[in-house]
Short mmCIF file of C-alpha atoms in Angstrom, two decimals:
data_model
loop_
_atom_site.label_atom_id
_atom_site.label_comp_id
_atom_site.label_asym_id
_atom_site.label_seq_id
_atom_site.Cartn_x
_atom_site.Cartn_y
_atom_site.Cartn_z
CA UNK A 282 3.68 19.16 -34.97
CA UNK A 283 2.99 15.77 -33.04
CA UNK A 284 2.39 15.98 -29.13
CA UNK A 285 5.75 13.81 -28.98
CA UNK A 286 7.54 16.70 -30.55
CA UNK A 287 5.72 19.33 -28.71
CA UNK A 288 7.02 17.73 -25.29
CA UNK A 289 10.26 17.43 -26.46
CA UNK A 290 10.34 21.20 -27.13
CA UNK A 291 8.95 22.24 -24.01
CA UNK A 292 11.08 20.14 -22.02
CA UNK A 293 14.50 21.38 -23.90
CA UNK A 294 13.11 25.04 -23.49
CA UNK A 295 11.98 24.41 -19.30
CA UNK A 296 15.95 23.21 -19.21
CA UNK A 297 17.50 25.89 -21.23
CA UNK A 298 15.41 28.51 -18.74
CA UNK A 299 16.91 26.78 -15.43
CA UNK A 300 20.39 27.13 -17.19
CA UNK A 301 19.56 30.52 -17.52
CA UNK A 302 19.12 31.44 -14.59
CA UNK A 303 22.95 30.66 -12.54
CA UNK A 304 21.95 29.52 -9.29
CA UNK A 305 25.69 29.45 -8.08
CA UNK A 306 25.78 32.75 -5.70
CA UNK A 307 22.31 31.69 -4.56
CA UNK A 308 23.23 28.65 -3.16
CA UNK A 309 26.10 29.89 -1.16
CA UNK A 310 24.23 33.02 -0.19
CA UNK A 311 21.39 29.95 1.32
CA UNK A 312 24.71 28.39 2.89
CA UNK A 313 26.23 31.75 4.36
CA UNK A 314 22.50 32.50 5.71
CA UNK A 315 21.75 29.25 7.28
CA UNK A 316 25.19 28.96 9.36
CA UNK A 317 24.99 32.38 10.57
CA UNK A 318 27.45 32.68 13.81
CA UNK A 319 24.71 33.31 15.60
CA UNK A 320 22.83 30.39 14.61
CA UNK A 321 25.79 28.25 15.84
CA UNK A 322 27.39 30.23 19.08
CA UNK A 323 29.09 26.77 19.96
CA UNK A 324 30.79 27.06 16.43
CA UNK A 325 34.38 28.64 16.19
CA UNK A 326 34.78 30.57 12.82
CA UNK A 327 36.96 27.86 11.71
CA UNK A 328 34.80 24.93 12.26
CA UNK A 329 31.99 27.01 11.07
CA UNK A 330 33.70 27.70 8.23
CA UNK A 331 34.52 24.38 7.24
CA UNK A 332 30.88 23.32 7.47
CA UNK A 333 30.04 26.13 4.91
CA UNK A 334 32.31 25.03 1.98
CA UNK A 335 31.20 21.02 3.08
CA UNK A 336 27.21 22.12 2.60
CA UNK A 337 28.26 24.49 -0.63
CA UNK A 338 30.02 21.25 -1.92
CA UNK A 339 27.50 19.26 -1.32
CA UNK A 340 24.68 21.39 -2.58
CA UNK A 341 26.81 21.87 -6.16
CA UNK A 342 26.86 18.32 -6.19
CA UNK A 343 23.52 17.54 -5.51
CA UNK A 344 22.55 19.87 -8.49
CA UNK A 345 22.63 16.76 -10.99
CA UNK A 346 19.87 15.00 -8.99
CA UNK A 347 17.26 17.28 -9.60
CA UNK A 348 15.73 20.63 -10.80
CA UNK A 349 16.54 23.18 -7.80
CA UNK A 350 15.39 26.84 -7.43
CA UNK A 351 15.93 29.44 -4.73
CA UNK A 352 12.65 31.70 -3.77
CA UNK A 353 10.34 29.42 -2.78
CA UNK A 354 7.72 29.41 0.39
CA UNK A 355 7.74 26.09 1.58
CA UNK A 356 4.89 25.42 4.34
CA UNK A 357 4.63 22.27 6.71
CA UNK A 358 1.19 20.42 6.80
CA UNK A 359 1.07 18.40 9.95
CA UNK A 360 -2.09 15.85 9.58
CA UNK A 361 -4.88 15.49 7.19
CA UNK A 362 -7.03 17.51 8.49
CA UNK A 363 -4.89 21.06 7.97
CA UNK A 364 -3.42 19.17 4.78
CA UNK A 365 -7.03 18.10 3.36
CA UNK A 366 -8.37 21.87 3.83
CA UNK A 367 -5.29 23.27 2.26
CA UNK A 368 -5.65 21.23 -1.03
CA UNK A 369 -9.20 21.29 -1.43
CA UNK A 370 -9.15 25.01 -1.59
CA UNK A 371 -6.42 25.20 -3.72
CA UNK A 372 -8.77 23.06 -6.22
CA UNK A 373 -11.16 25.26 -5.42
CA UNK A 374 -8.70 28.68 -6.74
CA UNK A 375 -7.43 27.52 -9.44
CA UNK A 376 -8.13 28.65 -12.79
CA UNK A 377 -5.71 26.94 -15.10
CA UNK A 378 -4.96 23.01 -14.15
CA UNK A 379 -5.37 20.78 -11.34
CA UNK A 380 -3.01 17.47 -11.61
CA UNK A 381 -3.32 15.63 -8.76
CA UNK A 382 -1.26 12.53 -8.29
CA UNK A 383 -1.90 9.38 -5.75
CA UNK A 384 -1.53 6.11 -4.48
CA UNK A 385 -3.98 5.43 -2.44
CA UNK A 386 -7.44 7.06 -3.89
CA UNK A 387 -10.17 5.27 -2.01
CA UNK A 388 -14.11 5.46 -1.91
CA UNK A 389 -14.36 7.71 1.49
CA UNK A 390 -15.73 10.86 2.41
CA UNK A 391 -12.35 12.71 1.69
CA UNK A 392 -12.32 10.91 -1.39
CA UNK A 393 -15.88 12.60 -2.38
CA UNK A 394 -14.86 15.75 -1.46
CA UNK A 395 -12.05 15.68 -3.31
CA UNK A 396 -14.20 14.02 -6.56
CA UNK A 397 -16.70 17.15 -6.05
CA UNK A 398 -13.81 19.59 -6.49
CA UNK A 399 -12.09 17.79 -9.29
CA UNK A 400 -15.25 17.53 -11.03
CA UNK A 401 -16.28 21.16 -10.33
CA UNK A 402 -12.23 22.33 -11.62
CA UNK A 403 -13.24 20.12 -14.82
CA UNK A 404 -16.43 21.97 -15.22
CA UNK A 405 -15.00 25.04 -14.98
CA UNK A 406 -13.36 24.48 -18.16
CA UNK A 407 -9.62 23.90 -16.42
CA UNK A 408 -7.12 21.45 -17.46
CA UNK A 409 -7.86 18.31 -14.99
CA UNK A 410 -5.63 15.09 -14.81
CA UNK A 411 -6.16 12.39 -12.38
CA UNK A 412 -3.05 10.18 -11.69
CA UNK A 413 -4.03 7.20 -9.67
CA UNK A 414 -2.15 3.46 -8.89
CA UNK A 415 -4.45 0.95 -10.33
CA UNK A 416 -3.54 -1.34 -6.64
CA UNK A 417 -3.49 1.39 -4.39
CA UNK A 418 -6.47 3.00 -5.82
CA UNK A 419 -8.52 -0.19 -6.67
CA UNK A 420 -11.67 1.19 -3.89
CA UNK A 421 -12.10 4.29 -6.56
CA UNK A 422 -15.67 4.10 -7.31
CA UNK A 423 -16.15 3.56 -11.45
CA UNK A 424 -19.02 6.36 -11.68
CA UNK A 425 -16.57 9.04 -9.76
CA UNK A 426 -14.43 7.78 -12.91
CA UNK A 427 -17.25 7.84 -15.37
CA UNK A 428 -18.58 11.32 -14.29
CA UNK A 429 -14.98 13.30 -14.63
CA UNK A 430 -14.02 11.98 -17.42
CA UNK A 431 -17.71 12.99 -19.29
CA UNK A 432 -16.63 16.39 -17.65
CA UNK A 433 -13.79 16.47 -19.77
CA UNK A 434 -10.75 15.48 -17.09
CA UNK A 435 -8.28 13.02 -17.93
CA UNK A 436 -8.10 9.93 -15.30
CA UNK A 437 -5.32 7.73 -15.87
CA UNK A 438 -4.43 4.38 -13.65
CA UNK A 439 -1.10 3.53 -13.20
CA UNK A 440 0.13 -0.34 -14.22
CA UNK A 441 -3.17 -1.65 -14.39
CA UNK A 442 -3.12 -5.34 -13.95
CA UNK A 443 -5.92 -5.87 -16.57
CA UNK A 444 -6.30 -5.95 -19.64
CA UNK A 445 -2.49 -6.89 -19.72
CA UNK A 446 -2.01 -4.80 -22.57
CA UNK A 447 -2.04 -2.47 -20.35
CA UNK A 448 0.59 -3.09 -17.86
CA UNK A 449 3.74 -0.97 -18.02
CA UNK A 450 5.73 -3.00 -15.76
CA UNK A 451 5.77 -5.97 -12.98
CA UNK A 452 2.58 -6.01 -10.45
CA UNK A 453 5.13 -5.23 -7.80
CA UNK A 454 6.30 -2.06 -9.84
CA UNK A 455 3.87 0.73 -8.19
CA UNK A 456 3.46 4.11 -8.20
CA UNK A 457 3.99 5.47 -4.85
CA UNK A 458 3.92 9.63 -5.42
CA UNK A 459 1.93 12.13 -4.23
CA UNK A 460 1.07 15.26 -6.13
CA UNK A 461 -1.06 17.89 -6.40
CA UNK A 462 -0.36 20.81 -8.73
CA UNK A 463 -2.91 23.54 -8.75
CA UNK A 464 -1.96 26.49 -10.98
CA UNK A 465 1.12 27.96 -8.99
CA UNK A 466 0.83 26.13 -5.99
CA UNK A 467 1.92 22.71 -5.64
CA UNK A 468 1.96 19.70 -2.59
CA UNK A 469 3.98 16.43 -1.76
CA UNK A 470 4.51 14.21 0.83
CA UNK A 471 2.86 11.20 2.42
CA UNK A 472 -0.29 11.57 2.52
CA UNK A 473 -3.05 9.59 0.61
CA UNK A 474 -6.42 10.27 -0.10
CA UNK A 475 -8.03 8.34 2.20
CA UNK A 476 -10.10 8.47 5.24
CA UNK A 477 -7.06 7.24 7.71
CA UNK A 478 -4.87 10.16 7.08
CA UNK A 479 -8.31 12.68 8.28
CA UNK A 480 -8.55 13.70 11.67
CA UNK A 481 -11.80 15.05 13.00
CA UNK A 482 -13.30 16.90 10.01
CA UNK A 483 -12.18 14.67 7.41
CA UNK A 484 -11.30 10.72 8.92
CA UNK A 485 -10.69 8.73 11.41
CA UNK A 486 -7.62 9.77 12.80
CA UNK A 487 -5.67 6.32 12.77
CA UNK A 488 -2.53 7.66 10.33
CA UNK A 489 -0.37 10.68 11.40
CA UNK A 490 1.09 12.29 8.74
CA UNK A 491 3.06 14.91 6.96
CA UNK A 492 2.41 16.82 3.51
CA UNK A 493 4.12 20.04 2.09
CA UNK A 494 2.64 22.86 0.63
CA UNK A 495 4.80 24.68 -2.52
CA UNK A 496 4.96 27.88 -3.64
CA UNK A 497 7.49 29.64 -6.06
CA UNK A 498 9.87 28.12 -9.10
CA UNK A 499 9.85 24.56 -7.22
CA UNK A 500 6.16 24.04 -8.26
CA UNK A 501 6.90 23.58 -12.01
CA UNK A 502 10.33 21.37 -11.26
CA UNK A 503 7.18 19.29 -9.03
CA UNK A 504 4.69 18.97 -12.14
CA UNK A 505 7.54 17.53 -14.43
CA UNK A 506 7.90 14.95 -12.13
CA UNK A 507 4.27 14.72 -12.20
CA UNK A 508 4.76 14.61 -15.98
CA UNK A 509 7.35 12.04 -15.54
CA UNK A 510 4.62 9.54 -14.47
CA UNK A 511 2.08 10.33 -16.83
CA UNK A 512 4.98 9.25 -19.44
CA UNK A 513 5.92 5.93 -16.85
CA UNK A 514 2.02 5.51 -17.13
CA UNK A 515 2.18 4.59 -20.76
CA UNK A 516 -0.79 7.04 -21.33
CA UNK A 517 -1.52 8.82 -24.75
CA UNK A 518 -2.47 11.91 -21.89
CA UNK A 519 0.54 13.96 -22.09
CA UNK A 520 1.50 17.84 -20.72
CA UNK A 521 3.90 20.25 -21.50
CA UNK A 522 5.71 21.69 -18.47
CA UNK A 523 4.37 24.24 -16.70
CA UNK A 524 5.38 27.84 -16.24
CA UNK A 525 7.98 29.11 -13.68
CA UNK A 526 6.39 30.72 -11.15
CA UNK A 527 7.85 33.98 -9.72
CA UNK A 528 10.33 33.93 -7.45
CA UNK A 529 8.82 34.99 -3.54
CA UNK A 530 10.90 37.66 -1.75
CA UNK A 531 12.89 35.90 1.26
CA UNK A 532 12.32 32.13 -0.14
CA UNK A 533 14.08 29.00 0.41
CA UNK A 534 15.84 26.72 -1.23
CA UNK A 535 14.11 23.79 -2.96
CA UNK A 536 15.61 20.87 -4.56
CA UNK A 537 12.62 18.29 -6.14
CA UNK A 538 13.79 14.62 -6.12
CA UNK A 539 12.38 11.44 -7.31
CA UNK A 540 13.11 7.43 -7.41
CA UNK A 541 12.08 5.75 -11.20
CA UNK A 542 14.64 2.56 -11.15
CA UNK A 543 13.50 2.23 -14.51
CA UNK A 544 15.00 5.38 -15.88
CA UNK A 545 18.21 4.52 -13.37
CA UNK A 546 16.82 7.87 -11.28
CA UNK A 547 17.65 7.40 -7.98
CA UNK A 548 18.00 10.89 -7.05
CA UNK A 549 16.12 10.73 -3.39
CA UNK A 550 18.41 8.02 -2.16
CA UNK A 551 21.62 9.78 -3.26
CA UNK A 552 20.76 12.99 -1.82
CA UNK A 553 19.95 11.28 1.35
CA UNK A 554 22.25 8.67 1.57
CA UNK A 555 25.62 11.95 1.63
CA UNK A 556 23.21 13.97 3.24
CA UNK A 557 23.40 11.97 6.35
CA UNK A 558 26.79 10.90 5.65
CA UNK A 559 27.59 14.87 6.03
CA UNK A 560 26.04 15.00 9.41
CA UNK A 561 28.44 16.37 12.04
CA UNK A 562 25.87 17.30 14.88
CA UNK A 563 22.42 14.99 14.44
CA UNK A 564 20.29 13.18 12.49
CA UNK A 565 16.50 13.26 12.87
CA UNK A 566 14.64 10.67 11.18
CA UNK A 567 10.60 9.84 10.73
CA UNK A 568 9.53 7.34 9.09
CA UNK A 569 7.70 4.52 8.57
CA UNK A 570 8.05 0.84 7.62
CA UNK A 571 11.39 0.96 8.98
CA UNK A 572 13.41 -2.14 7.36
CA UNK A 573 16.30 -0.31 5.27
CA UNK A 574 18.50 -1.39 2.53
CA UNK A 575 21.88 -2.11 2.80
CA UNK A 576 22.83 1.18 2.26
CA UNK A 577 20.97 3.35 3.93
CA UNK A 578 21.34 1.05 7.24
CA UNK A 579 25.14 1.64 6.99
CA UNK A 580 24.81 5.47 6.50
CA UNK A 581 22.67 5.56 9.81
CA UNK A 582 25.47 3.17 11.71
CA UNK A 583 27.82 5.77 10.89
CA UNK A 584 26.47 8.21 12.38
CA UNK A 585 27.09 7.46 16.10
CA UNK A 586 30.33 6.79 15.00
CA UNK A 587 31.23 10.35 13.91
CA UNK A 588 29.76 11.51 17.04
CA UNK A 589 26.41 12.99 15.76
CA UNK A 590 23.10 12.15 17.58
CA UNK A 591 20.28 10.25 16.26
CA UNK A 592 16.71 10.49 16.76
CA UNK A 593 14.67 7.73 14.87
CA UNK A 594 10.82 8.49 14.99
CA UNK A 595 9.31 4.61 13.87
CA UNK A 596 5.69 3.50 13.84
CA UNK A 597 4.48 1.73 16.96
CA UNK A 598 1.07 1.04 15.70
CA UNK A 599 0.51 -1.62 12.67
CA UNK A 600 -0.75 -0.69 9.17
CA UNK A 601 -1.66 -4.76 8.41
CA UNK A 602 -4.67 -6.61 9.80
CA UNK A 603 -4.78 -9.31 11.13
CA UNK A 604 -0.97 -9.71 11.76
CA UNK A 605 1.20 -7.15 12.57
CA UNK A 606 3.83 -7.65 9.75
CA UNK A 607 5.45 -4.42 9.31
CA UNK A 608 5.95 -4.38 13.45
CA UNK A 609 7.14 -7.52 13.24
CA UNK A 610 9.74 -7.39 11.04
CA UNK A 611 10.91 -3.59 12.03
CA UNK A 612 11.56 -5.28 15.89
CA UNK A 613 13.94 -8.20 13.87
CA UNK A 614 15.83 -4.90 12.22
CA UNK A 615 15.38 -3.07 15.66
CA UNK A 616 17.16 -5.93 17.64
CA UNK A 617 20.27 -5.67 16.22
CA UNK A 618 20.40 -2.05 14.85
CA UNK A 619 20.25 -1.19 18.78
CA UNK A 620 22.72 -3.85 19.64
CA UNK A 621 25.35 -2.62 17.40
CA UNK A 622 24.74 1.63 17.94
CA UNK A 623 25.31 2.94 21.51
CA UNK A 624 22.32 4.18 23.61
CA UNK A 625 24.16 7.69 24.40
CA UNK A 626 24.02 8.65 20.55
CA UNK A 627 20.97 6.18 19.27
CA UNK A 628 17.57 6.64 20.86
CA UNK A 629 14.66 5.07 18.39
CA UNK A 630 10.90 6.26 19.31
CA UNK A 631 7.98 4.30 18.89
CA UNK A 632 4.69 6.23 18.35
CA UNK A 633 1.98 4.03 19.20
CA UNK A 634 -1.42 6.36 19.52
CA UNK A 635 -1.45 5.82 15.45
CA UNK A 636 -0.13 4.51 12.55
CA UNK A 637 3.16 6.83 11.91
CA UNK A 638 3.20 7.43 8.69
CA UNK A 639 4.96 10.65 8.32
CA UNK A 640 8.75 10.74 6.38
CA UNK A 641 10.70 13.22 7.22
CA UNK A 642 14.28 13.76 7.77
CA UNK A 643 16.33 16.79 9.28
CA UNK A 644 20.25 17.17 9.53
CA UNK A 645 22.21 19.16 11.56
CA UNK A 646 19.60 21.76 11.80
CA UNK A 647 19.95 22.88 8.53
CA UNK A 648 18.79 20.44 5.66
CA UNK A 649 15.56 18.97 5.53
CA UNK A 650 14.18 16.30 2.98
CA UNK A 651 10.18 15.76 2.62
CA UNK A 652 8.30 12.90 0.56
CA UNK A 653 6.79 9.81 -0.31
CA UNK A 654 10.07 7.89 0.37
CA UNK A 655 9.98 4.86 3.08
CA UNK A 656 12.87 3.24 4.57
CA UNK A 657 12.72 0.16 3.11
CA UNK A 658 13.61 -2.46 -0.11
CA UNK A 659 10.51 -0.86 -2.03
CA UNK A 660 10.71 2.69 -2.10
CA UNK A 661 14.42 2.45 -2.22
CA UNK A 662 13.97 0.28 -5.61
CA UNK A 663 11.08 -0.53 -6.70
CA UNK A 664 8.55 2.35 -6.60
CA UNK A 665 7.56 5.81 -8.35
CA UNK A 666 8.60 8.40 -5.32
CA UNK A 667 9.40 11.68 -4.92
CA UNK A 668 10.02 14.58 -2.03
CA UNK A 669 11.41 17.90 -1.39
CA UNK A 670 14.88 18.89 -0.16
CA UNK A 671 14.89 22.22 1.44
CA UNK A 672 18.29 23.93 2.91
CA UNK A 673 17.15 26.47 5.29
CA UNK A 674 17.98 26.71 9.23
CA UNK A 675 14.19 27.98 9.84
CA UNK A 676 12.08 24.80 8.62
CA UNK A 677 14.98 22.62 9.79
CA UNK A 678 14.68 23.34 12.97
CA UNK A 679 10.88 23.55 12.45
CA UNK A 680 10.94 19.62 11.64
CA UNK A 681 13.22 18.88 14.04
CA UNK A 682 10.63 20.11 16.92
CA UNK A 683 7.76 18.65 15.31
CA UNK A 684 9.79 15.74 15.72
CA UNK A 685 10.44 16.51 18.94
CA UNK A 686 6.74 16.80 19.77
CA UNK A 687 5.82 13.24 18.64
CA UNK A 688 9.22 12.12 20.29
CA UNK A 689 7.55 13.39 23.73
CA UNK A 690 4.43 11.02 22.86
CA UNK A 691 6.12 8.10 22.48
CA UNK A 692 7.80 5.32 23.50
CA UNK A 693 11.82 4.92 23.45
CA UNK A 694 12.83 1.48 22.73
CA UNK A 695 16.08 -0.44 24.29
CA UNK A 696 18.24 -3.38 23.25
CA UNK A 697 17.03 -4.85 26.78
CA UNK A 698 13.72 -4.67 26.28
CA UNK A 699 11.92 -7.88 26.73
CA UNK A 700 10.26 -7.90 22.95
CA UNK A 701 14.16 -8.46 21.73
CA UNK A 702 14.98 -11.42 23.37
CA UNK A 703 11.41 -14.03 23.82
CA UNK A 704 12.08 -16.84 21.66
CA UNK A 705 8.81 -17.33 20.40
CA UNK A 706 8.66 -13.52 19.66
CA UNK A 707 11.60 -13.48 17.61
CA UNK A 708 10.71 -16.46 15.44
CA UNK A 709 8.16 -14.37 14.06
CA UNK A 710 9.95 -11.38 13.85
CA UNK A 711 12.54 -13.14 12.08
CA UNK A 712 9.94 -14.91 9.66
CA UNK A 713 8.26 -11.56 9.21
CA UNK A 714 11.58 -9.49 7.69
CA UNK A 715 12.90 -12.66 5.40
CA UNK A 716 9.58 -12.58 4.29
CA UNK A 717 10.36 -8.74 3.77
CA UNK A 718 13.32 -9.33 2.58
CA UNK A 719 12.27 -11.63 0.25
CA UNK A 720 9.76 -10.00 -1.56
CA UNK A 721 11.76 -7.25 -2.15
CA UNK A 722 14.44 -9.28 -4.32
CA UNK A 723 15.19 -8.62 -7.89
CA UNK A 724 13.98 -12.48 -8.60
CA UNK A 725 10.10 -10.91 -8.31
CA UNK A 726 9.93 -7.81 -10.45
CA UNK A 727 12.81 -7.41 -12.93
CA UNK A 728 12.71 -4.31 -12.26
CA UNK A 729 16.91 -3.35 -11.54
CA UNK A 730 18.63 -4.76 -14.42
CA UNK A 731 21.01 -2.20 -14.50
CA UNK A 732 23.59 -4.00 -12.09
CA UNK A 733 27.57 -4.84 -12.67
CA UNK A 734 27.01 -8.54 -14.64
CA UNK A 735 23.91 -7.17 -16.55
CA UNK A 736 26.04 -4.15 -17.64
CA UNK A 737 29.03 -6.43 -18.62
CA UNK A 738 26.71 -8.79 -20.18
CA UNK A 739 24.64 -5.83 -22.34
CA UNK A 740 28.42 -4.06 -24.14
CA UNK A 741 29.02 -8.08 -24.45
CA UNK A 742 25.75 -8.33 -26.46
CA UNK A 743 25.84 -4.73 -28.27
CA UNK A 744 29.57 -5.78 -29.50
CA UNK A 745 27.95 -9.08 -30.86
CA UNK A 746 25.31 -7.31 -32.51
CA UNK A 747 27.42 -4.33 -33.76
CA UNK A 748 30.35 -6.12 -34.83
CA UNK A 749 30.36 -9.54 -35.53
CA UNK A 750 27.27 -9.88 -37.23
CA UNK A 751 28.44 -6.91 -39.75
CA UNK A 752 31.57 -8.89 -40.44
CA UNK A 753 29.41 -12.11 -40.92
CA UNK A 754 27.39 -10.52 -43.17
CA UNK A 755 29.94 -9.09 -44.95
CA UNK A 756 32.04 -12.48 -45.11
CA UNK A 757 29.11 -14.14 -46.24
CA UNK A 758 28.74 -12.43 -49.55
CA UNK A 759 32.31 -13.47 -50.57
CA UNK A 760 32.29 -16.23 -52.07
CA UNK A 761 35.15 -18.62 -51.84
CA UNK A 762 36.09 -17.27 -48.45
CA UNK A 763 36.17 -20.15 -45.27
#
């Protein structure tokens, strides 16, 4: 049997076992636990009620956009430090695989350390794949290459630009995810491997970020989206899925999404697009690189509008050198986002003792979404991404004050603030975004040709092809016949 075949069977059998399973009463018995009456005192049973069968209905619904288990342990990771040690001992544990997926792999200290464990995992006999994007990762040293692959791991670049034989897409098509699955534990997020994320023991403390630790069924519904981009990769290294880990006694529920425009999965922007249309109390949002789509900026106008607060945690500190450009253009978006939303419901954040670089997102105290997923034209279609949707009141409401915490370090932002209204200062702004804006487009990559006229124009082609050609061939052989 071929590898091809052998994937195929293991994915139709990792299906089949989900199907299995009936995850129905679960997810209302995760709805009936997180709004608890005495979670929400302010709540009458009515209104309470209604907000249960909304969240049931929207958790049923949000089934097709992802594998989704119940018993998992899901733990925060709040900067690279606490992340870094986590994942380096799970390396360290493990006794089966290590798959560990990135965009940004650079040549630092963090990056040995984690080159030293890899290579020790490979060493130890276990199953080792290295998933790296070729631009992201271009400081990777060639002998850190050279020596795990002579220790039998795999290391695979994502859309190299060279040799162009190689290239499984645009230059602008990257792979954004991060991944690490070691054995039964797994982690996502933001963070890179790099020294900027590290704090004291491992960087220089310039990003602040946020990474998620796994543990339960989610894990294996995370390595098949690690899987996914090892098939996106184009690579001849290919994995069968996982197995399920146990369920953990008083888990949570986990839903794994992922963006791959190419396959037309858009799963993280769906789920948080009616996610925060479904808000009926608040909204709090971290991020970074804050110039939204079309649709996503809508969905966060309407939230004021319904009455629900929202928090916006945005970066205050610049990720480009020498010229500010994501600052720049996120004031142009700021200006009139805060001009149209009132200040009562809207307050925006800026955290400017580093780079934020954290996305996370919390709604009404009681759904939570964690990943590599930015606000903006290329996550939302153009990269590989993926993150974790959790439903559980407990690590809601632990986002929401770790959200909080930063809040109470930063700076809020008003529509009268001088930076929205200088002249020279808004030229640039405004030059910064279309240049944002512009980049983003379809025109540059190719990438979303799965739009109204393309579709019309593709059944127009395929009924060419498919019909008229048969009945020109078939005219043609009679002779006689005009």
């Amino acid at each position: 049997m071929s590898w091809g075949s052998e994937w195929l069977k293991g994915a139709r059998d990792y299906l089949l076992g989900l199907e299995a399973e009936g995850h129905g009463d679960e997810i209302q018995a995760c709805v009936d636990a997180a709004f608890a009456s005495e979670h929400f005192p302010e709540i009458n049973e009515e209104a309470l009620h209604d907000r249960k069968q909304k969240w049931a209905a929207l958790l049923h619904r949000f089934q097709k956009y992802g594998h989704y288990s119940t018993g998992n342990r899901v733990t925060v990771l709040e900067g690279g430090d606490q992340c870094f040690t986590r994942m380096l001992g799970a390396i360290d544990n493990a006794q089966t695989r290590v798959w560990c997926e990135a965009y940004i792999f650079d040549s630092s200290r963090v990056a040995e350390a984690f080159f030293r464990a890899l290579l020790d995992a490979a060493r130890r006999g276990l199953d080792v794949v290295l998933l790296v994007d070729f631009i992201g990762s271009f400081s990777l040293r060639t002998d850190w290459v050279r020596e795990l692959r002579q220790a039998g791991a795999e290391v695979v670049f994502f859309n190299p630009v060279l040799p162009s034989n190689c290239c499984v897409g645009p230059i602008s098509f990257r792979d954004h995810r991060k991944i690490t699955v070691c054995d039964e534990v797994g982690f996502c997020g933001g963070m890179n491997i790099q020294e900027e994320v590290g704090e004291e023991i491992y960087g220089t403390s310039r990003f602040y970020d946020v990474h998620a630790m796994l543990e339960g069924p989610s894990v294996a519904d995370l390595a098949e989206v690690f899987r996914d981009s090892l098939c996106e990769a184009g690579s001849q290294v290919q994995r069968a899925p996982i197995p399920i880990p146990q369920k953990i006694d008083q888990g949570v529920y986990v839903q794994i999404l992922q963006s791959n425009v190419r396959k037309r999965r858009r799963t993280m922007q769906k789920v948080i697009l009616r996610s925060i249309d479904a808000a009926d109390d608040s909204v709090w949002l971290t991020t970074a690189y804050f110039f939204p789509p079309g649709f996503l900026k809508h969905a966060l106008l309407r939230v004021p509008e319904r009455g629900a607060q929202l928090s916006l945690l945005l970066s205050g500190s610049s990720d480009f050198y020498p010229l500010p450009g994501d600052l720049l253009a996120q004031t142009w978006f700021l200006r009139r986002f805060l001009r149209d939303t009132p200040e009562d419901k809207v307050k925006v954040h800026l955290y400017e003792h580093r780079h934020m670089h954290a996305k996370h997102m919390s709604v009404d105290g009681v759904f939570s979404t964690i990943g590599s997923f930015n606000f903006d034209l290329y996550s939302a279609r153009r990269n590989l991404e993926v993150g974790i949707a959790v439903f559980d009141r407990s690590f809601a409401k632990g986002l929401q004050a770790m959200h909080e915490r930063r809040v109470a370090e930063s700076r809020r932002t008003h529509f009268k603030d001088w930076v929205y209204h200088q002249p020279m200062v808004q030229v640039a702004c405004a030059v910064a975004y279309s240049l944002v804006r512009l980049s983003g487009r379809n025109v540059f990559d190719g990438l979303d040709c799965f739009q109204r006229k393309w579709l019309v124009r593709k059944a127009a082609l395929t009924f060419l092809l498919e019909e008229q050609s048969a009945q020109f061939i078939a005219t043609s052989m009679m002779w006689g016949l005009e």
